PDB file of C-alpha atoms and ligand atoms in Angstrom:
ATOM      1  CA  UNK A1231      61.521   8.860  18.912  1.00  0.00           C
ATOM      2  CA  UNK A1232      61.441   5.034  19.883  1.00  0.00           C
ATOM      3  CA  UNK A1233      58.181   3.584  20.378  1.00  0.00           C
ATOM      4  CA  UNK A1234      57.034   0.323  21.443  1.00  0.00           C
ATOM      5  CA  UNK A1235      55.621  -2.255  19.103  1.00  0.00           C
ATOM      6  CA  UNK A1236      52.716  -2.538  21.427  1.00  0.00           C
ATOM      7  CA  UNK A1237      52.125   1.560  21.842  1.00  0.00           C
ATOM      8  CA  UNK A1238      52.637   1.671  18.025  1.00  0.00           C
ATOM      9  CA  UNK A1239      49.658  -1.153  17.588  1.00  0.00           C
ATOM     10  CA  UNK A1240      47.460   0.681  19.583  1.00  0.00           C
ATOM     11  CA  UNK A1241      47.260   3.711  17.884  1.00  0.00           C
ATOM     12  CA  UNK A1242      47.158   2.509  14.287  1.00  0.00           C
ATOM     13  CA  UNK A1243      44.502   0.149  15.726  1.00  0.00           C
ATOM     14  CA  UNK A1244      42.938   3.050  16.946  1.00  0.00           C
ATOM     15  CA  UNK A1245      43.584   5.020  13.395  1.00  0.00           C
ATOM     16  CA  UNK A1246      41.991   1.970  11.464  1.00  0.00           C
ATOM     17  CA  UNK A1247      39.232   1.059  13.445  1.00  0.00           C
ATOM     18  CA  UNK A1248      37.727   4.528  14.152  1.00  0.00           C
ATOM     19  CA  UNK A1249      38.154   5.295  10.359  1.00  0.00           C
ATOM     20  CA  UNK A1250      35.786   2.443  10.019  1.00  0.00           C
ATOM     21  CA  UNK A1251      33.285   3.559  12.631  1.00  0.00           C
ATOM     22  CA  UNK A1252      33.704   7.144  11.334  1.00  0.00           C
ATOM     23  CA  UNK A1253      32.506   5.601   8.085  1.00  0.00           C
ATOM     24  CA  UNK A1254      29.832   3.381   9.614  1.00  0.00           C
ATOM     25  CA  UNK A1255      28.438   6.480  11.960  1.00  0.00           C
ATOM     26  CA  UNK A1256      28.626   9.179   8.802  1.00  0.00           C
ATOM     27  CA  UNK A1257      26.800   6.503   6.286  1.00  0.00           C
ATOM     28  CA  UNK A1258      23.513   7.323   8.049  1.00  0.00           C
ATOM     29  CA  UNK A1259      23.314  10.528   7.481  1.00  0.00           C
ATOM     30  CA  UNK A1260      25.473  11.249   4.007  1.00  0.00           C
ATOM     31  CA  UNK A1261      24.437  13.928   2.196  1.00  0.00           C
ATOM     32  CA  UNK A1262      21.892  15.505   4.633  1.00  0.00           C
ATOM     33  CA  UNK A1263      22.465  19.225   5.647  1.00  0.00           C
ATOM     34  CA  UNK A1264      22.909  19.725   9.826  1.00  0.00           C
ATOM     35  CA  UNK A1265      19.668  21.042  10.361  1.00  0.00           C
ATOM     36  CA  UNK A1266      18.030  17.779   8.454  1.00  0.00           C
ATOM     37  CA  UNK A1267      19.907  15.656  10.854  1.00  0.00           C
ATOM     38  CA  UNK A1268      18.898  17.982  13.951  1.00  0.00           C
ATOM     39  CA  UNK A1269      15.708  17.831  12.638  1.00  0.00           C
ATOM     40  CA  UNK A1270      15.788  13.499  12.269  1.00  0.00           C
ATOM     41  CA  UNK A1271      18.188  12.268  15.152  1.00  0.00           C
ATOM     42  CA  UNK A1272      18.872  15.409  17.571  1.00  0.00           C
ATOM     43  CA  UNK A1273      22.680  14.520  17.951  1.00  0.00           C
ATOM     44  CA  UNK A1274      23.162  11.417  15.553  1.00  0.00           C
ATOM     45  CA  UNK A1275      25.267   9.408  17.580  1.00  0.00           C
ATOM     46  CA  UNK A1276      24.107   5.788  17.433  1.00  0.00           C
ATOM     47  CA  UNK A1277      24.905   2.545  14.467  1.00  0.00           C
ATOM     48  CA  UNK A1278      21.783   2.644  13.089  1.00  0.00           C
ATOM     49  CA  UNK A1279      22.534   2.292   9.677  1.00  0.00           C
ATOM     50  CA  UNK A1280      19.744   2.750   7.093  1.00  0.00           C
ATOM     51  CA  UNK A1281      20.640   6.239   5.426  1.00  0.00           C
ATOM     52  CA  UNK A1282      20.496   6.925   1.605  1.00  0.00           C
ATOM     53  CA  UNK A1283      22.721   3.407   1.010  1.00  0.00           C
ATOM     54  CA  UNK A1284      19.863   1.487   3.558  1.00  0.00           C
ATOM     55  CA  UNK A1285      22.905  -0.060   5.190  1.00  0.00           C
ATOM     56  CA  UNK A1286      22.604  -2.455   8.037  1.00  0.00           C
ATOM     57  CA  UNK A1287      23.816  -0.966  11.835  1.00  0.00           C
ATOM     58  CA  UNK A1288      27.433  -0.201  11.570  1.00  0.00           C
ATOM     59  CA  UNK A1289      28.108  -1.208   7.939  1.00  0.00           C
ATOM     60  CA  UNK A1290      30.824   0.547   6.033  1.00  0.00           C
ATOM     61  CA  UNK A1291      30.844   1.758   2.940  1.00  0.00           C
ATOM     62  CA  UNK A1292      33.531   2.690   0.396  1.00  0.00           C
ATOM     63  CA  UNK A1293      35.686   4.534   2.301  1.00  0.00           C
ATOM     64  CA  UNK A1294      36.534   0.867   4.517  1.00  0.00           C
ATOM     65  CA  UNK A1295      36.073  -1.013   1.494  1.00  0.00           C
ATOM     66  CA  UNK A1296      38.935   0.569  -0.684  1.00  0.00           C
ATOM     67  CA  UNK A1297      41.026   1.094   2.295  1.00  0.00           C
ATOM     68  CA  UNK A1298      41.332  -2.787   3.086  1.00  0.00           C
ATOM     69  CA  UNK A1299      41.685  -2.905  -0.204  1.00  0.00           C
ATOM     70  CA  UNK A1300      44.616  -1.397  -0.646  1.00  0.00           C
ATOM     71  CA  UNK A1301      45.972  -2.499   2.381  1.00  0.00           C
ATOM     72  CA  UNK A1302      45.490  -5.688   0.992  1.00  0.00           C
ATOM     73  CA  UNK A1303      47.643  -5.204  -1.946  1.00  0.00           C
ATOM     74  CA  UNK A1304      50.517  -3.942  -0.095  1.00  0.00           C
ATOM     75  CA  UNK A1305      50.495  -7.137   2.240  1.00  0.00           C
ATOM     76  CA  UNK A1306      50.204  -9.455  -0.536  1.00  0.00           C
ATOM     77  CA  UNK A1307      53.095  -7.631  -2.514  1.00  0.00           C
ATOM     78  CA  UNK A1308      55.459  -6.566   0.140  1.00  0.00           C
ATOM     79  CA  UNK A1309      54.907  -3.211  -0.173  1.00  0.00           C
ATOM     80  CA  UNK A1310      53.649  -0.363  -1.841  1.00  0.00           C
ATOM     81  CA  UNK A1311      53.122  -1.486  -5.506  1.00  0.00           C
ATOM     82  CA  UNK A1312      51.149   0.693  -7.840  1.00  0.00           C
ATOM     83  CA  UNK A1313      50.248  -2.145 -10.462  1.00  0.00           C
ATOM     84  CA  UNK A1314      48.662  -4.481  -7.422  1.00  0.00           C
ATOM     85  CA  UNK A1315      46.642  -1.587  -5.883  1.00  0.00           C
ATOM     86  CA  UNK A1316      45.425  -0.776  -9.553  1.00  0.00           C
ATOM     87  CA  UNK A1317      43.962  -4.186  -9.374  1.00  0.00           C
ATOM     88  CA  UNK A1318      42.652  -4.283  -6.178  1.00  0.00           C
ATOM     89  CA  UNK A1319      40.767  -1.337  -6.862  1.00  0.00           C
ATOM     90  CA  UNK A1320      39.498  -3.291 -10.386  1.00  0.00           C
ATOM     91  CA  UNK A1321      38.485  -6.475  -8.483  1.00  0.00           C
ATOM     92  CA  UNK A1322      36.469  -4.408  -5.675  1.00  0.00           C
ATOM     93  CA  UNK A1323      34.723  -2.459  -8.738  1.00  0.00           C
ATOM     94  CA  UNK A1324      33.640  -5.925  -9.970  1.00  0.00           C
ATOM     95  CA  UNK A1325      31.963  -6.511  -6.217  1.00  0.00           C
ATOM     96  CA  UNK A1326      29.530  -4.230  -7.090  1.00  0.00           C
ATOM     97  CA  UNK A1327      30.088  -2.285  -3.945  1.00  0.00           C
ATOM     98  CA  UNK A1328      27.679  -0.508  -2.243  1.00  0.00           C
ATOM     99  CA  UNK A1329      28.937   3.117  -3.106  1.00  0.00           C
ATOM    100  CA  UNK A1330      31.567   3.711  -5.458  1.00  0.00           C
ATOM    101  CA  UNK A1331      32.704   7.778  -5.672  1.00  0.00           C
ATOM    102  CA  UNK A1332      32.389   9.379  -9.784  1.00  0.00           C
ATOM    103  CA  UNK A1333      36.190  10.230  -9.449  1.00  0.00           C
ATOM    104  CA  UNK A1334      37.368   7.218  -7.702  1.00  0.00           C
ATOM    105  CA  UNK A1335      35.221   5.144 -10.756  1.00  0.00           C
ATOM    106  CA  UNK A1336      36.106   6.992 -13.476  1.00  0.00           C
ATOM    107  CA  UNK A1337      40.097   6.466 -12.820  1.00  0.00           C
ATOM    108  CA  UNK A1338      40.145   2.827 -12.219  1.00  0.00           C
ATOM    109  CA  UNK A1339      37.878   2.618 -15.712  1.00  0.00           C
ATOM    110  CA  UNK A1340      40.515   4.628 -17.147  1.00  0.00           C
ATOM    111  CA  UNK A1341      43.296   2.114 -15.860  1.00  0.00           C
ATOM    112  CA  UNK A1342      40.926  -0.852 -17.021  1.00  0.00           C
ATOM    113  CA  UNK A1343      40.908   0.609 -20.266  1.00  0.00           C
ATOM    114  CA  UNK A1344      44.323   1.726 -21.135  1.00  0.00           C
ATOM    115  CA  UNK A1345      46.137   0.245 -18.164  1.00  0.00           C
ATOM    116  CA  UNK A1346      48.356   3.670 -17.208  1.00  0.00           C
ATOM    117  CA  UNK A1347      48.475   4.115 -13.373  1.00  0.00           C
ATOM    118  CA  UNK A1348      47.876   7.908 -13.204  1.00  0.00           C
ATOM    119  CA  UNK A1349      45.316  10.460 -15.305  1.00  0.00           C
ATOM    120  CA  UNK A1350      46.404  13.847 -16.645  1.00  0.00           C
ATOM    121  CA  UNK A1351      46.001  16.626 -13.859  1.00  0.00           C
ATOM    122  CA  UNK A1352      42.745  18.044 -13.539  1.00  0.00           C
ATOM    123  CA  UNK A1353      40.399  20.152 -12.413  1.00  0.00           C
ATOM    124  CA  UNK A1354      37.859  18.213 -11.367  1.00  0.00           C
ATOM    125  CA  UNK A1355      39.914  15.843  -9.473  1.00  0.00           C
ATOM    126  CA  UNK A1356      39.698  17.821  -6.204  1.00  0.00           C
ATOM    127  CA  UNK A1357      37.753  15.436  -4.315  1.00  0.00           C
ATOM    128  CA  UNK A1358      38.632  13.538  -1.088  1.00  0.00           C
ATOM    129  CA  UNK A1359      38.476  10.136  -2.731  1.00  0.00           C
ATOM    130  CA  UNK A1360      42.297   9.635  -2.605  1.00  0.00           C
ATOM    131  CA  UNK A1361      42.496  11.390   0.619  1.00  0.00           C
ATOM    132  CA  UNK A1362      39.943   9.223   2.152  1.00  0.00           C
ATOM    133  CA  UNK A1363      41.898   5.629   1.500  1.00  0.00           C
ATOM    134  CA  UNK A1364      45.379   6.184   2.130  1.00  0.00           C
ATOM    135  CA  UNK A1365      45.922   5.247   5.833  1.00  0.00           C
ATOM    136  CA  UNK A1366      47.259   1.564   4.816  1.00  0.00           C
ATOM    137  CA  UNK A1367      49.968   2.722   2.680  1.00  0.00           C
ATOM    138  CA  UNK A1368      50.782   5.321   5.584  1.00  0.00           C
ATOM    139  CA  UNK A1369      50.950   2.425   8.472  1.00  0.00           C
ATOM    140  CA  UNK A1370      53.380   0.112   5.663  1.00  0.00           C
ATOM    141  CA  UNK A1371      55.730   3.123   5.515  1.00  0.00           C
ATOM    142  CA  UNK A1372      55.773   4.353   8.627  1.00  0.00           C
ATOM    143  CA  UNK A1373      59.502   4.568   9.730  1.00  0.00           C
ATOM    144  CA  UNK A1374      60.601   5.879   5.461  1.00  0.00           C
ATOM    145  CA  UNK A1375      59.340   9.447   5.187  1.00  0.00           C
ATOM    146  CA  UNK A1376      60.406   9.824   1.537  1.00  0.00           C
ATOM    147  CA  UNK A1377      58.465   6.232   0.658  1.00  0.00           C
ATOM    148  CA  UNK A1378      55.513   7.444   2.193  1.00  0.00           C
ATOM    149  CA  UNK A1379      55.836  10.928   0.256  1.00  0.00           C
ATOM    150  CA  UNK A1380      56.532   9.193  -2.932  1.00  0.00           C
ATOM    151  CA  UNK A1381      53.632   6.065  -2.837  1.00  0.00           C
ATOM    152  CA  UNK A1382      51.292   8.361  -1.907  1.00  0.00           C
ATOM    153  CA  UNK A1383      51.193  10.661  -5.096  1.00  0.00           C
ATOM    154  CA  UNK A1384      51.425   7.557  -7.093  1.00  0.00           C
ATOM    155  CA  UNK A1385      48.235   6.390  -4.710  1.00  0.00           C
ATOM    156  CA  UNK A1386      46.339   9.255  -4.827  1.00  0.00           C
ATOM    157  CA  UNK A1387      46.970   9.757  -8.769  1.00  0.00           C
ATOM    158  CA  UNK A1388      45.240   6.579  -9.421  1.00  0.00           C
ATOM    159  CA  UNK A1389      42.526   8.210  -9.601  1.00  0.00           C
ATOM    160  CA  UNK A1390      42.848  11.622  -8.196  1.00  0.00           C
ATOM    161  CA  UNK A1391      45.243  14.477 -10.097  1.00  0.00           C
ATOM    162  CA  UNK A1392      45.006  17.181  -8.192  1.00  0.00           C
ATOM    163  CA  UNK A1393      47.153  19.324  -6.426  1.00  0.00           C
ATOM    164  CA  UNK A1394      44.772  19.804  -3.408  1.00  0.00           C
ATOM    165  CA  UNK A1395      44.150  16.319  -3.127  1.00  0.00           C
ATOM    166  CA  UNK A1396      47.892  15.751  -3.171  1.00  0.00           C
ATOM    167  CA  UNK A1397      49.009  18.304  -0.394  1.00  0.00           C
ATOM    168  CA  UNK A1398      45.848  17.133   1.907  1.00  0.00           C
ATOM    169  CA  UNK A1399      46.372  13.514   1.486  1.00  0.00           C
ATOM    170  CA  UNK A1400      49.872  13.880   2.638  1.00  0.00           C
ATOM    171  CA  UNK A1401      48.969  16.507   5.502  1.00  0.00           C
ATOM    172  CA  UNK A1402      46.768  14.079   6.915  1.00  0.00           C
ATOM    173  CA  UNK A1403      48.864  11.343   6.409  1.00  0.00           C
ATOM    174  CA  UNK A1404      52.083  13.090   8.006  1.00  0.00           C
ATOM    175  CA  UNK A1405      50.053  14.222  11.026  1.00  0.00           C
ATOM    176  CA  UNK A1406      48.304  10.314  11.161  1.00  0.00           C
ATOM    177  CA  UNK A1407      51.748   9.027  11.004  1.00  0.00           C
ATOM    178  CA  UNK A1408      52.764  11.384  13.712  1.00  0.00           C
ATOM    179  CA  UNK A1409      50.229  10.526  16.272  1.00  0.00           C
ATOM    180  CA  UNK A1410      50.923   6.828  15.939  1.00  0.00           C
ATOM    181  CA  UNK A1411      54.852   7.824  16.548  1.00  0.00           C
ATOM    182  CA  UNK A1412      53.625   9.471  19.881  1.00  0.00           C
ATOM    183  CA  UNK A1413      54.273  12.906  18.408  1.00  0.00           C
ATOM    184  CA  UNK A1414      51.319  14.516  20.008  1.00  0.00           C
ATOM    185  CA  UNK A1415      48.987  16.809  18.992  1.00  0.00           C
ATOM    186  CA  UNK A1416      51.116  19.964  19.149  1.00  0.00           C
ATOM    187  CA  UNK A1417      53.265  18.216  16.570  1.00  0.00           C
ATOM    188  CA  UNK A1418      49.832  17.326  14.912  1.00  0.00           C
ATOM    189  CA  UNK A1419      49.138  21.026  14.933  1.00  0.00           C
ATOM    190  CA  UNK A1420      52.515  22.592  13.549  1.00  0.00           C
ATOM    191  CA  UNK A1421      51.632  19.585  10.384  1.00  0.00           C
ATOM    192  CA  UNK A1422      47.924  21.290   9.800  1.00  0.00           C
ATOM    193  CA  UNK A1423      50.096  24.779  10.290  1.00  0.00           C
ATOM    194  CA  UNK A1424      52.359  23.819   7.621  1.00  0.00           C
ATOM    195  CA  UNK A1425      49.597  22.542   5.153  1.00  0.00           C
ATOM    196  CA  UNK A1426      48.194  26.556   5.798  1.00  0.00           C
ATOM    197  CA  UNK A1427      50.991  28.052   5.138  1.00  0.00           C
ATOM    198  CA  UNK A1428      51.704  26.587   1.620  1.00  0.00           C
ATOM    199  CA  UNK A1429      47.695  26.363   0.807  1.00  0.00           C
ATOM    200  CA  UNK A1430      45.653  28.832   2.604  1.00  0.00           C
ATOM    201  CA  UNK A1431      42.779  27.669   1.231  1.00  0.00           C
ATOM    202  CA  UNK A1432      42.603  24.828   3.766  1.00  0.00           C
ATOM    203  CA  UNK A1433      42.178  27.325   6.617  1.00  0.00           C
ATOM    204  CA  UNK A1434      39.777  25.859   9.359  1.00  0.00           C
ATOM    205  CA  UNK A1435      39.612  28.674  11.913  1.00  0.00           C
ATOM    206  CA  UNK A1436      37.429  29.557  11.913  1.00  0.00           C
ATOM    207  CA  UNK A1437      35.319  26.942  10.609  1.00  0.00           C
ATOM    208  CA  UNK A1438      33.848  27.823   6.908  1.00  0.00           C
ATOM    209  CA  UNK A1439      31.054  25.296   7.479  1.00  0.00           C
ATOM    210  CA  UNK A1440      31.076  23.395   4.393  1.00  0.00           C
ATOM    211  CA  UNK A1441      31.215  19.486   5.184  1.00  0.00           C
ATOM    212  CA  UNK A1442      31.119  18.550   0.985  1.00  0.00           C
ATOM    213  CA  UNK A1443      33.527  15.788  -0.789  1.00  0.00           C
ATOM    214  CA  UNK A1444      35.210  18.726  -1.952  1.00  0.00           C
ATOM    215  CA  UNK A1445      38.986  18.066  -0.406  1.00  0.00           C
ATOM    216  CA  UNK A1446      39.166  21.289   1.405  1.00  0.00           C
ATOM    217  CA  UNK A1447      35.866  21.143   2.945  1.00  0.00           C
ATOM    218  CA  UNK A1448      36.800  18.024   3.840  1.00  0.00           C
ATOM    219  CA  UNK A1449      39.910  18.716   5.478  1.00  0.00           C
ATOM    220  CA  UNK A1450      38.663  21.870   7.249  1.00  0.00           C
ATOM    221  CA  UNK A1451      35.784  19.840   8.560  1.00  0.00           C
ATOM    222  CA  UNK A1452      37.856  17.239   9.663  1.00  0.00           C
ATOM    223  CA  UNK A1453      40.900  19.496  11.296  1.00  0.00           C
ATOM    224  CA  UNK A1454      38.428  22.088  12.996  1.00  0.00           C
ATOM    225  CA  UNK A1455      36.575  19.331  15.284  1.00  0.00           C
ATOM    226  CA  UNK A1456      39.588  17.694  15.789  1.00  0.00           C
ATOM    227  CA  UNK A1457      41.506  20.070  17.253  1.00  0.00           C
ATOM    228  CA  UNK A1458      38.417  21.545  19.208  1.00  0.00           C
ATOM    229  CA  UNK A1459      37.252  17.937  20.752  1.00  0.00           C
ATOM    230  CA  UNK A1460      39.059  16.019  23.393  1.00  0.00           C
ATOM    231  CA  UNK A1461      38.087  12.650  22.856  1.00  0.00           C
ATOM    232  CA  UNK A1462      37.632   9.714  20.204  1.00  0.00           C
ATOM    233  CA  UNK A1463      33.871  10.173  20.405  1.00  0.00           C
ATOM    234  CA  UNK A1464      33.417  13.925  20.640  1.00  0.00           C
ATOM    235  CA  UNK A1465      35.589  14.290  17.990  1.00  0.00           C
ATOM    236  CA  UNK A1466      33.622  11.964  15.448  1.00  0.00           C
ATOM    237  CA  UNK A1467      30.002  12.825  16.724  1.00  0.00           C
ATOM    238  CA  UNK A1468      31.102  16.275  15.791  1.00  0.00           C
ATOM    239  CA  UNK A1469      32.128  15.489  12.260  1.00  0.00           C
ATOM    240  CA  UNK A1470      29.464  13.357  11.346  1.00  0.00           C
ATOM    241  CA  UNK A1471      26.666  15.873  12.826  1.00  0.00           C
ATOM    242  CA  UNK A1472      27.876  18.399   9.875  1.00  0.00           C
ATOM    243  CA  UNK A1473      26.314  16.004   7.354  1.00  0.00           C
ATOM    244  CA  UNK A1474      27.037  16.304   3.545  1.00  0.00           C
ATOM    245  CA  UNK A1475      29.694  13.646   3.161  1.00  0.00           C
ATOM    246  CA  UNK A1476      29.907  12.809   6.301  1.00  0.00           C
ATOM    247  CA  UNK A1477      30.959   8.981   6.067  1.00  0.00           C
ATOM    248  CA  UNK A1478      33.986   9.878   4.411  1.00  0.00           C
ATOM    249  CA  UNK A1479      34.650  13.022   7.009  1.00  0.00           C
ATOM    250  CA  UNK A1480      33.806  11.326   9.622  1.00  0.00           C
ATOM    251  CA  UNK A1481      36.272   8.234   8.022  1.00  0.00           C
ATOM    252  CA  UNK A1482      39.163  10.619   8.859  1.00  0.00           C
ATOM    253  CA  UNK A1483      38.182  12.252  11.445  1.00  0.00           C
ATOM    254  CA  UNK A1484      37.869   8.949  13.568  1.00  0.00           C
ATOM    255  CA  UNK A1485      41.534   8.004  11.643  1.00  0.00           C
ATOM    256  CA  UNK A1486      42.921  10.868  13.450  1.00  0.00           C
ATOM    257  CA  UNK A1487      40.944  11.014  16.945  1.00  0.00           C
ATOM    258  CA  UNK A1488      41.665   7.137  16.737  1.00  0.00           C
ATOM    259  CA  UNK A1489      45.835   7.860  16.036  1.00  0.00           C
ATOM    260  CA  UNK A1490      45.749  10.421  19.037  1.00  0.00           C
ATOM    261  CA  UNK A1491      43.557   8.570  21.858  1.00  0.00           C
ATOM    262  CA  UNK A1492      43.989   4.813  20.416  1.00  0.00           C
ATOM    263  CA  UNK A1493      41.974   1.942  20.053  1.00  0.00           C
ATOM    264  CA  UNK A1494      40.838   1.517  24.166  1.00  0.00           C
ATOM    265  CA  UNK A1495      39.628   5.256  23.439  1.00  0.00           C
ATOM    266  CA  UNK A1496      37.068   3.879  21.289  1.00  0.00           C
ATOM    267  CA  UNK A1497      33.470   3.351  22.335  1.00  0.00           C
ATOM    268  CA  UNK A1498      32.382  -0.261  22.899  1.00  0.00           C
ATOM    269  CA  UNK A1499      28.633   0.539  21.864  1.00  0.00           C
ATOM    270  CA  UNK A1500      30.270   1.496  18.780  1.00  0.00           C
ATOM    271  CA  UNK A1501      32.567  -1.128  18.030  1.00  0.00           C
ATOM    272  CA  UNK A1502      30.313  -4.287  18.877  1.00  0.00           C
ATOM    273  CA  UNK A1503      28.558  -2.736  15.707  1.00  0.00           C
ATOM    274  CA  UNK A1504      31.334  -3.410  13.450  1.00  0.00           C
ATOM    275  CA  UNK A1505      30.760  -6.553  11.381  1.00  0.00           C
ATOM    276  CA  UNK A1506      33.109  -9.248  13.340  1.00  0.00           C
ATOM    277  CA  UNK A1507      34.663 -10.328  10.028  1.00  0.00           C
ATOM    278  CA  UNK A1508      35.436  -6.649   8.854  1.00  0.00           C
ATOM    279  CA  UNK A1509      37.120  -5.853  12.734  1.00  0.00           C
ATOM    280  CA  UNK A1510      39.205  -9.125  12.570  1.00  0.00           C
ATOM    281  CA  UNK A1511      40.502  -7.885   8.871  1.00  0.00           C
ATOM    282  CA  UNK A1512      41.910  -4.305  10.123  1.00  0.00           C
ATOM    283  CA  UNK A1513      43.233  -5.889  13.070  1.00  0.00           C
ATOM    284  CA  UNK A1514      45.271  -8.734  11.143  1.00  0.00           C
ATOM    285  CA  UNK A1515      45.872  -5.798   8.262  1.00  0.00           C
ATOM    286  CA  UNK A1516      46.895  -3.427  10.962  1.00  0.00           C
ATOM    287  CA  UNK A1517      49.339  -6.081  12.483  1.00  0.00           C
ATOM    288  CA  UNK A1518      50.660  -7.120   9.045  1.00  0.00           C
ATOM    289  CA  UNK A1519      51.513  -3.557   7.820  1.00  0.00           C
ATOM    290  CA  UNK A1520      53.369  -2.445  10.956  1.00  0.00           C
ATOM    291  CA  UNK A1521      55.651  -5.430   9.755  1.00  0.00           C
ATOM    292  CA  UNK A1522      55.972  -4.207   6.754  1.00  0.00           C
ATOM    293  CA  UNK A1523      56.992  -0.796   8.259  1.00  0.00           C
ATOM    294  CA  UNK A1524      59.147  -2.842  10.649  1.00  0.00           C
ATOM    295  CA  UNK A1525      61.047  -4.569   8.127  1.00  0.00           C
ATOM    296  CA  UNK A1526      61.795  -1.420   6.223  1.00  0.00           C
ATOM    297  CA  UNK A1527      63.318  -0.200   8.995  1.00  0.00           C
ATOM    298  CA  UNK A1528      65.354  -2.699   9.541  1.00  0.00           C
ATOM    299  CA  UNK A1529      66.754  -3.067   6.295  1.00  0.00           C
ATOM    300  CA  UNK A1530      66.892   0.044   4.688  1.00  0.00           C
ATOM    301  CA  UNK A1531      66.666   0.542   0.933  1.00  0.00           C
TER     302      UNK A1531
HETATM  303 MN1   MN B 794      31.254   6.099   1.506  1.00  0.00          MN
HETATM  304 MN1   MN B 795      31.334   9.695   1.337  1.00  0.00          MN
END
């Protein structure tokens, strides 16, 4: 399927912006249950900020933080590079960032101590931390399949080991990557389908009800509402109005909704919230990593 450069930019505009707002919108109300946010906004659906974090209107958190991040290092290397996104995720520890996830610090302390790139598989690594950054690496690889299968285990294992995390991460990336290629949502749909079939603990229909960092309440949050919105803004009011960790849900959920309706889909009351400096970074990362993907194409490896 040929797609132009300009479609192409609109979606994964879309995908990177309204993971941002996703992020921004969820912040507010992270960790409260649906009927404390009921209870407190009605239908949250403004950038208010303030929330646990006390962030200003339309602040991101984490989620946008190690995202550019890692889009950064790919830009600055060429391409996905394990080493460079290892120390991107060191120097935005040493920010002192406003959140930082257990998982997500406990495996780049492990690479600042003993400098391997992935931990032993375990358990406890079933979080969406990996899940929840990976959109730049799936933008730089967009027209190589078997790079984007590859760098993305070696992403996610930076700090997540976990076979959940694994299969979700690249679920969500494949149907991401699939949007932006104009593939639809019924081709979005057969993807969630497939992730099912091999793991039917990610079943979303119907919806379980759990909105926790836990990867497959994450992706069951995120998939159900999706699929049962129509728009950019339904989709990602809906996420973020089932609370727990709802920046990070409602990070992918806007990826998605954002892939599938693009970037003119997007509120404006929402996106004159974004800090100017943060919006002019995804768009120039955006840009830059459909080079990359570009470039790949052209000459293959
Ligand atoms: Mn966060
Ligand atoms: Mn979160």
């Amino acid at each position: 399927m040929e797609v132009s450069r300009d479609a192409l930019y609109e979606r994964a505009l879309g995908a990177y912006l309204g993971f941002a707002l996703g992020d921004a919108l969820g912040a507010t109300v992270e960790f409260m249950m649906p009927s404390e946010i009921q209870h407190a906004y009605g239908m949250h659906r403004d950038m208010i900020g303030g929330g646990w974090l006390k962030l200003k209107p339309g602040q991101i958190t984490d989620d946008t933080q190690m995202s550019m991040a890692l889009g950064e290092s790919i830009i600055d290397s060429g391409g996905w590079n394990a080493v460079a996104a290892a120390d991107a995720f060191v120097a935005w520890l040493k920010t002192r960032p406003v959140d930082v996830g257990n998982t997500c610090r406990r495996g780049i302390q492990r690479y600042m101590n003993d400098g391997s790139l992935a931990g032993e598989a375990n358990e406890a690594d079933g979080g969406n931390g990996a899940c929840m950054r990976n959109l730049p690496l799936a933008l730089a690889t967009l027209h190589d399949d078997a790079a984007f299968e590859r760098a993305t285990r070696e992403q996610c294992h930076l700090t997540h080991h976990h076979p959940l995390s694994d299969a979700a991460t690249l679920a969500l990336g494949r149907m991401t990557r699939s949007l932006m290629n104009g593939g639809g949502l019924k081709a979005c749909r057969t993807e969630a389908n497939r992730l099912i079939a091999a793991h039917p603990k990610f079943r979303f229909d119907p919806y379980p009800g759990r909105a926790s960092g836990y990867i497959v309440d994450t992706v069951q949050t995120v998939l159900h509402h999706f699929f049962y919105t129509d728009s950019f803004e339904s989709c990602v009011t809906a996420v973020v109005n089932r609370g727990e960790d709802a920046d990070t849900n409602g990070a992918l959920a806007g990826m998605l909704a954002g892939a599938a309706y693009g970037a003119s889909s997007i509120p404006r009351y929402w996106l004159n919230k974004l800090d100017g400096t943060i919006r002019s970074r995804i768009e120039n990362q955006t840009d830059a990593l459909l080079s990359l993907a570009l470039q790949s194409k052209e000459t293959p490896r």
